[in-house]
Amino acid sequence: MKKNREQLRPVRTLEAVVKAPGERPRVTMIADTLEAMQSIVGGYIEIVGFTEENVIVCNEEGRLLNLPENALGLRGTFIVLGRGSGDGELGSVVRPKDVVAQLDERPWADA
């Protein structure tokens, strides 16, 4: 059985902050693949701005699917990642401890 180039290439991992509804945000490592991000958010992904250095990856259909409300007015689990090098790729979250603290102290945080 032949393997294509994608299967032979090692998967890069990214440091991320993951925030699930009703839970505190946590720092973790995730695979830098569409499938991994979709698995975490539970569906199609949407990337939205968060800070100058970081973005949020969330479920594109969170409201339509009536997912549980989360911090920042988002629905369902979301991921905070870095903006990357400007070529459209995402990078590791910038200052993850600060992001966790920021999400924990927001008045609308649900955890």
XYZ file of N, CA and C in Angstrom:
333
model
N 0.847 -1.181 0.000
C 0.000 0.000 0.000
C 0.887 1.238 0.000
N 0.669 2.146 -0.945
C 1.456 3.362 -1.047
C 0.905 4.431 -0.119
N 1.816 5.225 0.422
C 1.409 6.363 1.250
C 1.686 7.634 0.468
N 0.757 8.572 0.533
C 1.008 9.827 -0.160
C 1.899 10.728 0.697
N 2.337 11.829 0.131
C 3.267 12.725 0.836
C 2.699 13.273 2.131
N 1.404 13.545 2.156
C 0.772 14.076 3.369
C 0.912 13.098 4.524
N 0.806 11.811 4.243
C 0.899 10.811 5.295
C 2.326 10.650 5.797
N 3.309 10.987 4.975
C 4.706 10.839 5.360
C 5.242 12.054 6.119
N 4.638 13.202 5.926
C 5.092 14.427 6.557
C 4.722 14.423 8.046
N 5.678 14.733 8.924
C 5.342 14.777 10.349
C 4.355 15.907 10.642
N 3.460 15.664 11.561
C 2.455 16.662 11.928
C 3.050 17.611 12.956
N 2.973 18.882 12.665
C 3.454 19.915 13.579
C 2.437 20.061 14.709
N 2.909 20.354 15.897
C 2.000 20.611 17.019
C 2.111 22.067 17.424
N 1.028 22.575 17.969
C 0.934 23.963 18.394
C 0.501 24.040 19.850
N 1.054 24.977 20.577
C 0.568 25.243 21.928
C -0.691 26.096 21.784
N -1.740 25.722 22.495
C -3.038 26.385 22.368
C -3.693 26.536 23.727
N -4.636 27.463 23.804
C -5.524 27.557 24.956
C -6.888 27.074 24.478
N -7.435 26.084 25.161
C -8.747 25.538 24.813
C -9.728 25.915 25.911
N -10.884 26.456 25.513
C -11.917 26.872 26.478
C -13.223 26.192 26.110
N -13.657 25.266 26.950
C -14.938 24.581 26.774
C -15.975 25.241 27.676
N -17.241 25.245 27.280
C -18.277 25.830 28.130
C -18.297 25.179 29.513
N -18.378 25.993 30.547
C -18.462 25.490 31.910
C -17.143 25.019 32.494
N -16.057 25.186 31.750
C -14.745 24.762 32.226
C -13.772 25.933 32.181
N -12.722 25.834 32.985
C -11.674 26.850 32.949
C -10.830 26.645 31.701
N -10.265 27.709 31.157
C -9.388 27.545 30.000
C -8.141 26.750 30.386
N -7.612 25.983 29.430
C -6.426 25.179 29.714
C -5.438 25.282 28.562
N -4.162 25.225 28.912
C -3.101 25.236 27.916
C -2.803 23.786 27.545
N -2.731 23.514 26.249
C -2.487 22.162 25.771
C -1.776 22.209 24.424
N -1.309 21.087 23.976
C -0.709 20.959 22.644
C -1.737 20.298 21.726
N -1.880 20.842 20.521
C -2.795 20.256 19.537
C -2.057 20.047 18.219
N -2.540 19.114 17.429
C -1.974 18.898 16.099
C -2.384 20.046 15.195
N -1.478 20.483 14.360
C -1.745 21.575 13.421
C -2.395 21.011 12.160
N -3.608 20.480 12.351
C -4.368 19.947 11.220
C -5.804 20.431 11.318
N -6.431 20.534 10.171
C -7.838 20.919 10.125
C -8.679 19.922 10.914
N -8.387 18.642 10.743
C -9.173 17.597 11.413
C -9.084 17.710 12.933
N -7.896 18.011 13.454
C -7.738 18.148 14.905
C -8.548 19.328 15.428
N -8.496 20.448 14.718
C -9.239 21.630 15.158
C -10.741 21.394 15.071
N -11.188 20.749 13.997
C -12.614 20.435 13.866
C -13.076 19.498 14.969
N -12.243 18.563 15.346
C -12.584 17.632 16.415
C -12.758 18.368 17.749
N -11.891 19.322 18.017
C -11.966 20.066 19.283
C -13.206 20.945 19.337
N -13.506 21.671 18.243
C -14.649 22.590 18.265
C -15.964 21.905 17.900
N -15.880 20.681 17.406
C -17.091 19.914 17.113
C -17.750 20.244 15.794
N -16.979 20.646 14.801
C -17.570 20.931 13.490
C -16.673 21.815 12.649
N -17.309 22.464 11.655
C -16.559 23.366 10.779
C -15.954 24.496 11.589
N -14.749 24.933 11.199
C -14.096 25.983 11.972
C -14.288 27.351 11.345
N -14.249 28.351 12.204
C -14.239 29.752 11.809
C -13.125 30.408 12.614
N -12.348 31.264 11.972
C -11.267 31.964 12.653
C -11.675 33.416 12.820
N -11.654 33.890 14.070
C -12.026 35.275 14.368
C -10.905 35.944 15.154
N -10.792 37.248 14.999
C -9.763 37.988 15.710
C -10.003 37.978 17.209
N -8.931 38.012 17.962
C -9.021 38.051 19.428
C -8.145 39.171 19.967
N -6.853 39.086 19.732
C -5.928 40.149 20.121
C -5.024 40.430 18.923
N -4.115 41.334 19.095
C -3.174 41.650 18.020
C -2.317 40.438 17.654
N -2.075 39.556 18.626
C -1.177 38.423 18.420
C -1.880 37.088 18.252
N -3.121 36.984 18.725
C -3.822 35.699 18.766
C -5.177 35.768 18.074
N -5.643 34.615 17.631
C -6.968 34.470 17.035
C -7.727 33.374 17.768
N -9.023 33.339 17.544
C -9.874 32.288 18.099
C -10.352 31.410 16.956
N -10.268 30.106 17.174
C -10.816 29.121 16.240
C -12.043 28.544 16.940
N -13.217 28.741 16.331
C -14.460 28.288 16.968
C -15.318 27.535 15.958
N -16.444 27.009 16.427
C -17.379 26.286 15.567
C -18.174 27.310 14.761
N -18.048 27.222 13.451
C -18.713 28.145 12.539
C -20.237 28.141 12.714
N -20.787 27.009 13.100
C -22.237 26.873 13.224
C -22.698 26.792 14.677
N -21.902 27.321 15.593
C -22.214 27.222 17.013
C -23.608 27.706 17.381
N -24.006 28.858 16.845
C -25.349 29.384 17.139
C -26.441 28.544 16.483
N -26.228 28.168 15.225
C -27.221 27.361 14.515
C -27.456 26.020 15.198
N -26.374 25.457 15.742
C -26.471 24.166 16.421
C -26.886 24.305 17.882
N -27.073 25.550 18.314
C -27.461 25.851 19.697
C -26.494 25.214 20.702
N -25.191 25.345 20.409
C -24.179 24.837 21.333
C -24.209 25.663 22.616
N -23.740 25.119 23.723
C -23.752 25.855 24.990
C -22.947 27.148 24.879
N -23.438 28.189 25.535
C -22.749 29.471 25.511
C -21.447 29.381 26.288
N -20.445 30.072 25.766
C -19.120 30.064 26.335
C -18.704 31.518 26.584
N -17.522 31.708 27.084
C -16.987 33.048 27.290
C -16.958 33.805 25.968
N -16.941 35.114 26.039
C -16.846 35.996 24.878
C -18.077 35.958 23.985
N -19.164 35.382 24.448
C -20.382 35.311 23.654
C -20.337 34.251 22.563
N -19.324 33.416 22.566
C -19.215 32.347 21.571
C -19.991 31.128 22.037
N -20.253 30.241 21.107
C -20.963 28.998 21.413
C -20.036 27.814 21.229
N -20.039 26.906 22.191
C -19.229 25.704 22.098
C -17.785 25.949 22.499
N -16.986 24.928 22.350
C -15.568 24.980 22.688
C -14.824 25.806 21.645
N -13.861 26.626 22.104
C -13.024 27.356 21.162
C -11.559 27.211 21.528
N -10.705 27.526 20.559
C -9.257 27.408 20.686
C -8.640 28.774 20.453
N -7.665 29.150 21.267
C -6.896 30.372 21.015
C -5.528 29.957 20.500
N -5.172 30.487 19.329
C -3.892 30.209 18.692
C -3.240 31.507 18.251
N -1.956 31.456 17.949
C -1.250 32.627 17.458
C -1.568 32.891 15.997
N -1.376 34.136 15.588
C -1.650 34.525 14.206
C -0.670 33.926 13.214
N 0.439 33.412 13.657
C 1.402 32.781 12.754
C 2.261 33.793 12.039
N 2.845 33.367 10.948
C 3.843 34.179 10.254
C 3.272 35.072 9.163
N 1.976 35.168 9.054
C 1.370 36.034 8.062
C 1.081 35.354 6.736
N 1.433 34.097 6.599
C 1.181 33.373 5.357
C -0.117 32.573 5.413
N -0.966 32.892 6.363
C -2.233 32.190 6.510
C -2.184 31.020 7.466
N -0.985 30.607 7.848
C -0.867 29.514 8.807
C -0.989 30.046 10.224
N -1.536 29.224 11.093
C -1.646 29.584 12.498
C -0.389 29.148 13.228
N -0.138 29.767 14.375
C 1.014 29.408 15.176
C 0.602 29.127 16.604
N 1.581 28.856 17.437
C 1.306 28.638 18.856
C 0.779 29.919 19.479
N -0.080 29.752 20.474
C -0.649 30.901 21.179
C 0.483 31.742 21.770
N 0.342 33.061 21.700
C 1.335 33.969 22.264
C 0.934 34.278 23.704
N 1.856 34.104 24.633
C 1.653 34.324 26.065
C 0.420 33.575 26.600
N 0.462 32.244 26.565
C -0.704 31.449 26.967
C -1.190 31.718 28.390
N -0.279 31.946 29.339
C -0.718 32.202 30.718
C -1.522 33.497 30.796
N -1.131 34.501 30.025
C -1.882 35.749 29.987
C -3.264 35.549 29.379
N -3.350 34.704 28.342
C -4.641 34.419 27.705
C -5.564 33.712 28.693
N -5.033 32.726 29.421
C -5.833 32.014 30.423
C -6.346 32.998 31.468
N -5.479 33.859 31.962
C -5.880 34.852 32.970
C -6.932 35.794 32.409
N -6.754 36.214 31.162
C -7.708 37.124 30.528
C -9.083 36.473 30.393
N -9.123 35.216 29.997
C -10.407 34.522 29.859
C -11.043 34.259 31.216
N -10.232 34.002 32.231
C -10.758 33.748 33.578
C -11.334 34.994 34.229
N -10.782 36.164 33.917
C -11.211 37.373 34.614
C -12.310 38.138 33.899
N -12.654 37.733 32.715
C -13.726 38.433 31.989
C -15.042 38.254 32.740
N -15.821 39.330 32.858
C -17.076 39.228 33.605
C -18.077 38.253 32.979
N -17.964 38.000 31.694
C -18.883 37.079 31.051
C -18.331 35.665 30.941
N -17.167 35.430 31.565
C -16.633 34.062 31.564
C -17.617 33.165 32.286
N -17.817 31.982 31.776
C -18.839 31.088 32.342
C -18.295 30.109 33.343
N -16.987 30.059 33.536
C -16.422 29.079 34.470
C -16.087 29.707 35.799
